[in-house]
Amino acid sequence: MSVQERKQRERAERERLIVATARELAEQQGWDAVTTRRLAERIEYSQPVLYSHFRGKREIIGAVALQGATEMAAVMRAATAAVDGPRERVAALARAYLDFAERNPAVYDAIFQLDGGLAYAQEDTPEPLKDAFAALLECLGEVAGDDVDPGLFTEVFWASLHGVATLTRSGRLPPEYTELRVELLVDRLAIVLANQRLPCHTKRSSPGLRD
């Protein structure tokens, strides 16, 4: 291994450590607890070393968001691949999404709530964010119904899941009814639309996270 290759590997390892430490601290104590000073103390690097990788907390949040989006996409695809039938796949997708949000609240916030300096619904949206949307679209597109843009339908279904996730975590919705909400969402929004082919003239090119 050349000196340059070793330096590149060491730099990549430092970046992974910074992101992993920020993520752990955020999950334990919230994002307000994540500062460059505390990160430097935990990983035993100086603050200038941190700034040589990330210009500040905003970029660190963005790095956690991209890592989390990759993980979320994998979780949703694994869940839908394990079952057969459109209804079962949509229900598995919804449960996997809500479970990820519940188990990784700080990461979920980094993806969808906080400013990580990332572009959403734009041509330059990072690939991990596009892929997370694609994981939703792959499953939901088959139940969108005739004359409904699959991307637009996916956005609406995703927004519903996001609402359930955030309102439940904030205590606005009682968590014991989460499964009933999933059943209603699947049966009344996705499957009914697909089975009845309800007319909805909303065909368009919807950017979502995928463009």
PDB file of C-alpha atoms in Angstrom:
ATOM      1  CA  MET A   1       0.000   0.000   0.000  1.00  0.00           C
ATOM      2  CA  SER A   2       1.388   3.404  -0.968  1.00  0.00           C
ATOM      3  CA  VAL A   3       1.678   6.305   1.439  1.00  0.00           C
ATOM      4  CA  GLN A   4      -1.121   8.103  -0.428  1.00  0.00           C
ATOM      5  CA  GLU A   5      -3.419   5.077  -0.238  1.00  0.00           C
ATOM      6  CA  ARG A   6      -2.759   4.692   3.484  1.00  0.00           C
ATOM      7  CA  LYS A   7      -3.537   8.364   4.082  1.00  0.00           C
ATOM      8  CA  GLN A   8      -6.777   8.056   2.137  1.00  0.00           C
ATOM      9  CA  ARG A   9      -7.809   5.005   4.119  1.00  0.00           C
ATOM     10  CA  GLU A  10      -6.975   6.696   7.413  1.00  0.00           C
ATOM     11  CA  ARG A  11      -8.995   9.736   6.361  1.00  0.00           C
ATOM     12  CA  ALA A  12     -11.977   7.562   5.436  1.00  0.00           C
ATOM     13  CA  GLU A  13     -11.735   5.772   8.785  1.00  0.00           C
ATOM     14  CA  ARG A  14     -11.682   9.105  10.642  1.00  0.00           C
ATOM     15  CA  GLU A  15     -14.772  10.247   8.767  1.00  0.00           C
ATOM     16  CA  ARG A  16     -16.600   7.027   9.615  1.00  0.00           C
ATOM     17  CA  LEU A  17     -15.643   7.455  13.275  1.00  0.00           C
ATOM     18  CA  ILE A  18     -16.852  11.057  13.352  1.00  0.00           C
ATOM     19  CA  VAL A  19     -20.200  10.134  11.779  1.00  0.00           C
ATOM     20  CA  ALA A  20     -20.671   7.072  13.998  1.00  0.00           C
ATOM     21  CA  THR A  21     -19.855   9.075  17.127  1.00  0.00           C
ATOM     22  CA  ALA A  22     -22.181  11.926  16.169  1.00  0.00           C
ATOM     23  CA  ARG A  23     -24.946   9.452  15.467  1.00  0.00           C
ATOM     24  CA  GLU A  24     -24.454   7.648  18.776  1.00  0.00           C
ATOM     25  CA  LEU A  25     -24.399  10.889  20.751  1.00  0.00           C
ATOM     26  CA  ALA A  26     -27.499  12.198  18.964  1.00  0.00           C
ATOM     27  CA  GLU A  27     -29.429   8.989  19.649  1.00  0.00           C
ATOM     28  CA  GLN A  28     -28.425   9.082  23.309  1.00  0.00           C
ATOM     29  CA  GLN A  29     -28.841  12.768  24.099  1.00  0.00           C
ATOM     30  CA  GLY A  30     -30.387  14.483  21.085  1.00  0.00           C
ATOM     31  CA  TRP A  31     -28.845  16.596  18.347  1.00  0.00           C
ATOM     32  CA  ASP A  32     -28.447  19.602  20.657  1.00  0.00           C
ATOM     33  CA  ALA A  33     -25.768  17.598  22.470  1.00  0.00           C
ATOM     34  CA  VAL A  34     -23.741  17.117  19.301  1.00  0.00           C
ATOM     35  CA  THR A  35     -21.053  19.781  19.111  1.00  0.00           C
ATOM     36  CA  THR A  36     -17.610  19.732  17.536  1.00  0.00           C
ATOM     37  CA  ARG A  37     -16.067  20.133  20.978  1.00  0.00           C
ATOM     38  CA  ARG A  38     -17.862  17.090  22.397  1.00  0.00           C
ATOM     39  CA  LEU A  39     -17.136  15.051  19.292  1.00  0.00           C
ATOM     40  CA  ALA A  40     -13.458  15.958  19.491  1.00  0.00           C
ATOM     41  CA  GLU A  41     -13.380  14.876  23.124  1.00  0.00           C
ATOM     42  CA  ARG A  42     -15.090  11.559  22.413  1.00  0.00           C
ATOM     43  CA  ILE A  43     -12.952  10.520  19.475  1.00  0.00           C
ATOM     44  CA  GLU A  44      -9.788  12.099  20.898  1.00  0.00           C
ATOM     45  CA  TYR A  45      -9.050  14.267  17.883  1.00  0.00           C
ATOM     46  CA  SER A  46      -8.566  18.004  17.880  1.00  0.00           C
ATOM     47  CA  GLN A  47     -11.331  20.241  16.589  1.00  0.00           C
ATOM     48  CA  PRO A  48      -9.154  21.314  13.613  1.00  0.00           C
ATOM     49  CA  VAL A  49      -8.989  17.652  12.587  1.00  0.00           C
ATOM     50  CA  LEU A  50     -12.795  17.487  12.643  1.00  0.00           C
ATOM     51  CA  TYR A  51     -13.022  20.646  10.567  1.00  0.00           C
ATOM     52  CA  SER A  52     -10.665  19.118   8.010  1.00  0.00           C
ATOM     53  CA  HIS A  53     -13.412  16.531   7.349  1.00  0.00           C
ATOM     54  CA  PHE A  54     -16.607  18.497   7.991  1.00  0.00           C
ATOM     55  CA  ARG A  55     -17.047  22.244   7.993  1.00  0.00           C
ATOM     56  CA  GLY A  56     -19.416  22.043  10.921  1.00  0.00           C
ATOM     57  CA  LYS A  57     -22.367  20.308  12.524  1.00  0.00           C
ATOM     58  CA  ARG A  58     -24.580  20.893   9.485  1.00  0.00           C
ATOM     59  CA  GLU A  59     -22.361  18.747   7.266  1.00  0.00           C
ATOM     60  CA  ILE A  60     -22.172  16.062   9.946  1.00  0.00           C
ATOM     61  CA  ILE A  61     -25.984  15.949  10.079  1.00  0.00           C
ATOM     62  CA  GLY A  62     -25.974  15.597   6.306  1.00  0.00           C
ATOM     63  CA  ALA A  63     -23.530  12.686   6.467  1.00  0.00           C
ATOM     64  CA  VAL A  64     -25.693  10.929   9.057  1.00  0.00           C
ATOM     65  CA  ALA A  65     -28.756  11.555   6.888  1.00  0.00           C
ATOM     66  CA  LEU A  66     -27.161   9.935   3.846  1.00  0.00           C
ATOM     67  CA  GLN A  67     -26.032   6.950   5.896  1.00  0.00           C
ATOM     68  CA  GLY A  68     -29.494   6.629   7.393  1.00  0.00           C
ATOM     69  CA  ALA A  69     -31.221   6.876   4.011  1.00  0.00           C
ATOM     70  CA  THR A  70     -29.086   4.015   2.733  1.00  0.00           C
ATOM     71  CA  GLU A  71     -30.017   1.906   5.741  1.00  0.00           C
ATOM     72  CA  MET A  72     -33.711   2.770   5.486  1.00  0.00           C
ATOM     73  CA  ALA A  73     -33.814   1.768   1.822  1.00  0.00           C
ATOM     74  CA  ALA A  74     -32.213  -1.578   2.635  1.00  0.00           C
ATOM     75  CA  VAL A  75     -34.648  -2.205   5.507  1.00  0.00           C
ATOM     76  CA  MET A  76     -37.696  -1.450   3.365  1.00  0.00           C
ATOM     77  CA  ARG A  77     -36.515  -3.610   0.472  1.00  0.00           C
ATOM     78  CA  ALA A  78     -35.761  -6.513   2.799  1.00  0.00           C
ATOM     79  CA  ALA A  79     -39.219  -6.224   4.363  1.00  0.00           C
ATOM     80  CA  THR A  80     -41.080  -6.206   1.048  1.00  0.00           C
ATOM     81  CA  ALA A  81     -38.967  -9.017  -0.416  1.00  0.00           C
ATOM     82  CA  ALA A  82     -39.926 -11.299   2.458  1.00  0.00           C
ATOM     83  CA  VAL A  83     -43.667 -11.363   1.633  1.00  0.00           C
ATOM     84  CA  ASP A  84     -45.896 -12.075  -1.366  1.00  0.00           C
ATOM     85  CA  GLY A  85     -48.832 -10.097  -2.692  1.00  0.00           C
ATOM     86  CA  PRO A  86     -49.318  -6.329  -3.145  1.00  0.00           C
ATOM     87  CA  ARG A  87     -51.220  -5.794   0.095  1.00  0.00           C
ATOM     88  CA  GLU A  88     -48.675  -7.734   2.122  1.00  0.00           C
ATOM     89  CA  ARG A  89     -45.810  -5.823   0.523  1.00  0.00           C
ATOM     90  CA  VAL A  90     -47.363  -2.422   1.183  1.00  0.00           C
ATOM     91  CA  ALA A  91     -48.124  -3.366   4.799  1.00  0.00           C
ATOM     92  CA  ALA A  92     -44.589  -4.684   5.276  1.00  0.00           C
ATOM     93  CA  LEU A  93     -43.201  -1.484   3.782  1.00  0.00           C
ATOM     94  CA  ALA A  94     -45.255   0.685   6.141  1.00  0.00           C
ATOM     95  CA  ARG A  95     -44.258  -1.321   9.197  1.00  0.00           C
ATOM     96  CA  ALA A  96     -40.580  -1.303   8.233  1.00  0.00           C
ATOM     97  CA  TYR A  97     -40.646   2.464   7.703  1.00  0.00           C
ATOM     98  CA  LEU A  98     -42.336   3.182  11.036  1.00  0.00           C
ATOM     99  CA  ASP A  99     -40.096   0.727  12.865  1.00  0.00           C
ATOM    100  CA  PHE A 100     -36.974   2.390  11.448  1.00  0.00           C
ATOM    101  CA  ALA A 101     -38.246   5.816  12.502  1.00  0.00           C
ATOM    102  CA  GLU A 102     -38.992   4.567  16.009  1.00  0.00           C
ATOM    103  CA  ARG A 103     -35.672   2.759  16.495  1.00  0.00           C
ATOM    104  CA  ASN A 104     -33.528   5.537  15.007  1.00  0.00           C
ATOM    105  CA  PRO A 105     -35.166   8.844  15.956  1.00  0.00           C
ATOM    106  CA  ALA A 106     -32.024  10.978  15.651  1.00  0.00           C
ATOM    107  CA  VAL A 107     -31.147   9.495  12.279  1.00  0.00           C
ATOM    108  CA  TYR A 108     -34.742   9.932  11.114  1.00  0.00           C
ATOM    109  CA  ASP A 109     -34.618  13.575  12.151  1.00  0.00           C
ATOM    110  CA  ALA A 110     -31.344  14.028  10.270  1.00  0.00           C
ATOM    111  CA  ILE A 111     -32.987  12.696   7.103  1.00  0.00           C
ATOM    112  CA  PHE A 112     -36.338  14.462   7.278  1.00  0.00           C
ATOM    113  CA  GLN A 113     -36.363  17.182   9.930  1.00  0.00           C
ATOM    114  CA  LEU A 114     -32.982  18.889  10.261  1.00  0.00           C
ATOM    115  CA  ASP A 115     -30.887  21.007   7.922  1.00  0.00           C
ATOM    116  CA  GLY A 116     -28.014  18.881   6.726  1.00  0.00           C
ATOM    117  CA  GLY A 117     -27.271  20.998   3.693  1.00  0.00           C
ATOM    118  CA  LEU A 118     -28.787  18.404   1.339  1.00  0.00           C
ATOM    119  CA  ALA A 119     -30.966  19.056  -1.684  1.00  0.00           C
ATOM    120  CA  TYR A 120     -34.404  17.444  -1.686  1.00  0.00           C
ATOM    121  CA  ALA A 121     -36.670  17.095  -4.718  1.00  0.00           C
ATOM    122  CA  GLN A 122     -33.989  18.600  -6.942  1.00  0.00           C
ATOM    123  CA  GLU A 123     -31.834  17.388  -9.805  1.00  0.00           C
ATOM    124  CA  ASP A 124     -28.800  17.351  -7.480  1.00  0.00           C
ATOM    125  CA  THR A 125     -30.501  15.353  -4.723  1.00  0.00           C
ATOM    126  CA  PRO A 126     -27.874  12.892  -3.399  1.00  0.00           C
ATOM    127  CA  GLU A 127     -28.188   9.311  -4.593  1.00  0.00           C
ATOM    128  CA  PRO A 128     -28.932   7.783  -1.141  1.00  0.00           C
ATOM    129  CA  LEU A 129     -31.995  10.027  -0.813  1.00  0.00           C
ATOM    130  CA  LYS A 130     -33.156   9.164  -4.324  1.00  0.00           C
ATOM    131  CA  ASP A 131     -32.690   5.492  -3.565  1.00  0.00           C
ATOM    132  CA  ALA A 132     -34.734   5.711  -0.365  1.00  0.00           C
ATOM    133  CA  PHE A 133     -37.585   7.179  -2.394  1.00  0.00           C
ATOM    134  CA  ALA A 134     -37.053   4.512  -5.044  1.00  0.00           C
ATOM    135  CA  ALA A 135     -37.462   1.823  -2.377  1.00  0.00           C
ATOM    136  CA  LEU A 136     -40.884   3.284  -1.588  1.00  0.00           C
ATOM    137  CA  LEU A 137     -41.793   3.706  -5.250  1.00  0.00           C
ATOM    138  CA  GLU A 138     -40.875   0.127  -6.160  1.00  0.00           C
ATOM    139  CA  CYS A 139     -43.554  -1.173  -3.830  1.00  0.00           C
ATOM    140  CA  LEU A 140     -46.166   1.566  -3.995  1.00  0.00           C
ATOM    141  CA  GLY A 141     -46.061   2.083  -7.733  1.00  0.00           C
ATOM    142  CA  GLU A 142     -47.859  -1.216  -8.301  1.00  0.00           C
ATOM    143  CA  VAL A 143     -50.882  -0.105  -6.244  1.00  0.00           C
ATOM    144  CA  ALA A 144     -51.091   3.510  -7.408  1.00  0.00           C
ATOM    145  CA  GLY A 145     -54.041   2.819  -9.697  1.00  0.00           C
ATOM    146  CA  ASP A 146     -54.842   3.926 -13.236  1.00  0.00           C
ATOM    147  CA  ASP A 147     -54.332   7.560 -14.205  1.00  0.00           C
ATOM    148  CA  VAL A 148     -52.351   8.250 -11.046  1.00  0.00           C
ATOM    149  CA  ASP A 149     -48.719   9.198 -11.287  1.00  0.00           C
ATOM    150  CA  PRO A 150     -46.822   6.543  -9.245  1.00  0.00           C
ATOM    151  CA  GLY A 151     -44.377   9.109  -7.932  1.00  0.00           C
ATOM    152  CA  LEU A 152     -47.122  11.424  -6.755  1.00  0.00           C
ATOM    153  CA  PHE A 153     -48.969   8.566  -5.080  1.00  0.00           C
ATOM    154  CA  THR A 154     -45.738   7.484  -3.390  1.00  0.00           C
ATOM    155  CA  GLU A 155     -45.247  11.022  -2.071  1.00  0.00           C
ATOM    156  CA  VAL A 156     -48.734  11.037  -0.539  1.00  0.00           C
ATOM    157  CA  PHE A 157     -48.328   7.612   1.047  1.00  0.00           C
ATOM    158  CA  TRP A 158     -44.864   8.546   2.332  1.00  0.00           C
ATOM    159  CA  ALA A 159     -46.246  11.787   3.793  1.00  0.00           C
ATOM    160  CA  SER A 160     -48.875   9.735   5.627  1.00  0.00           C
ATOM    161  CA  LEU A 161     -46.221   7.454   7.106  1.00  0.00           C
ATOM    162  CA  HIS A 162     -44.127  10.448   8.081  1.00  0.00           C
ATOM    163  CA  GLY A 163     -47.108  11.985   9.829  1.00  0.00           C
ATOM    164  CA  VAL A 164     -47.800   8.811  11.800  1.00  0.00           C
ATOM    165  CA  ALA A 165     -44.113   8.515  12.755  1.00  0.00           C
ATOM    166  CA  THR A 166     -43.649  12.098  13.914  1.00  0.00           C
ATOM    167  CA  LEU A 167     -47.035  12.528  15.613  1.00  0.00           C
ATOM    168  CA  THR A 168     -46.630   9.266  17.513  1.00  0.00           C
ATOM    169  CA  ARG A 169     -43.133  10.165  18.705  1.00  0.00           C
ATOM    170  CA  SER A 170     -44.275  13.610  19.836  1.00  0.00           C
ATOM    171  CA  GLY A 171     -47.095  12.085  21.878  1.00  0.00           C
ATOM    172  CA  ARG A 172     -49.854  13.490  19.667  1.00  0.00           C
ATOM    173  CA  LEU A 173     -50.982   9.986  18.699  1.00  0.00           C
ATOM    174  CA  PRO A 174     -51.210   7.030  21.135  1.00  0.00           C
ATOM    175  CA  PRO A 175     -48.675   4.391  20.044  1.00  0.00           C
ATOM    176  CA  GLU A 176     -50.908   1.427  20.878  1.00  0.00           C
ATOM    177  CA  TYR A 177     -52.974   2.158  17.756  1.00  0.00           C
ATOM    178  CA  THR A 178     -50.070   2.281  15.306  1.00  0.00           C
ATOM    179  CA  GLU A 179     -50.885  -1.111  13.798  1.00  0.00           C
ATOM    180  CA  LEU A 180     -54.517  -0.091  13.259  1.00  0.00           C
ATOM    181  CA  ARG A 181     -53.317   3.040  11.475  1.00  0.00           C
ATOM    182  CA  VAL A 182     -51.135   0.929   9.213  1.00  0.00           C
ATOM    183  CA  GLU A 183     -54.083  -1.334   8.397  1.00  0.00           C
ATOM    184  CA  LEU A 184     -56.311   1.649   7.583  1.00  0.00           C
ATOM    185  CA  LEU A 185     -53.657   3.281   5.451  1.00  0.00           C
ATOM    186  CA  VAL A 186     -53.031   0.115   3.481  1.00  0.00           C
ATOM    187  CA  ASP A 187     -56.657  -0.940   3.051  1.00  0.00           C
ATOM    188  CA  ARG A 188     -58.329   2.417   2.469  1.00  0.00           C
ATOM    189  CA  LEU A 189     -55.636   4.306   0.554  1.00  0.00           C
ATOM    190  CA  ALA A 190     -53.388   1.911  -1.302  1.00  0.00           C
ATOM    191  CA  ILE A 191     -55.286  -1.310  -1.923  1.00  0.00           C
ATOM    192  CA  VAL A 192     -58.742   0.207  -2.463  1.00  0.00           C
ATOM    193  CA  LEU A 193     -57.308   2.575  -5.041  1.00  0.00           C
ATOM    194  CA  ALA A 194     -55.515  -0.232  -6.850  1.00  0.00           C
ATOM    195  CA  ASN A 195     -58.485  -2.613  -6.822  1.00  0.00           C
ATOM    196  CA  GLN A 196     -61.191  -0.134  -7.767  1.00  0.00           C
ATOM    197  CA  ARG A 197     -59.047   1.833 -10.204  1.00  0.00           C
ATOM    198  CA  LEU A 198     -60.527   5.082  -8.994  1.00  0.00           C
ATOM    199  CA  PRO A 199     -60.110   7.869 -11.534  1.00  0.00           C
ATOM    200  CA  CYS A 200     -57.713  10.514 -10.383  1.00  0.00           C
ATOM    201  CA  HIS A 201     -56.326  12.751 -13.097  1.00  0.00           C
ATOM    202  CA  THR A 202     -53.011  13.573 -11.465  1.00  0.00           C
ATOM    203  CA  LYS A 203     -50.536  12.263 -13.998  1.00  0.00           C
ATOM    204  CA  ARG A 204     -47.437  14.409 -13.919  1.00  0.00           C
ATOM    205  CA  SER A 205     -43.707  14.229 -13.468  1.00  0.00           C
ATOM    206  CA  SER A 206     -43.380  14.473  -9.705  1.00  0.00           C
ATOM    207  CA  PRO A 207     -39.816  15.113  -8.496  1.00  0.00           C
ATOM    208  CA  GLY A 208     -40.011  13.653  -4.977  1.00  0.00           C
ATOM    209  CA  LEU A 209     -36.496  12.632  -3.970  1.00  0.00           C
ATOM    210  CA  ARG A 210     -35.764  10.744  -7.135  1.00  0.00           C
ATOM    211  CA  ASP A 211     -34.764  13.342  -9.750  1.00  0.00           C
TER     212      ASP A 211
END
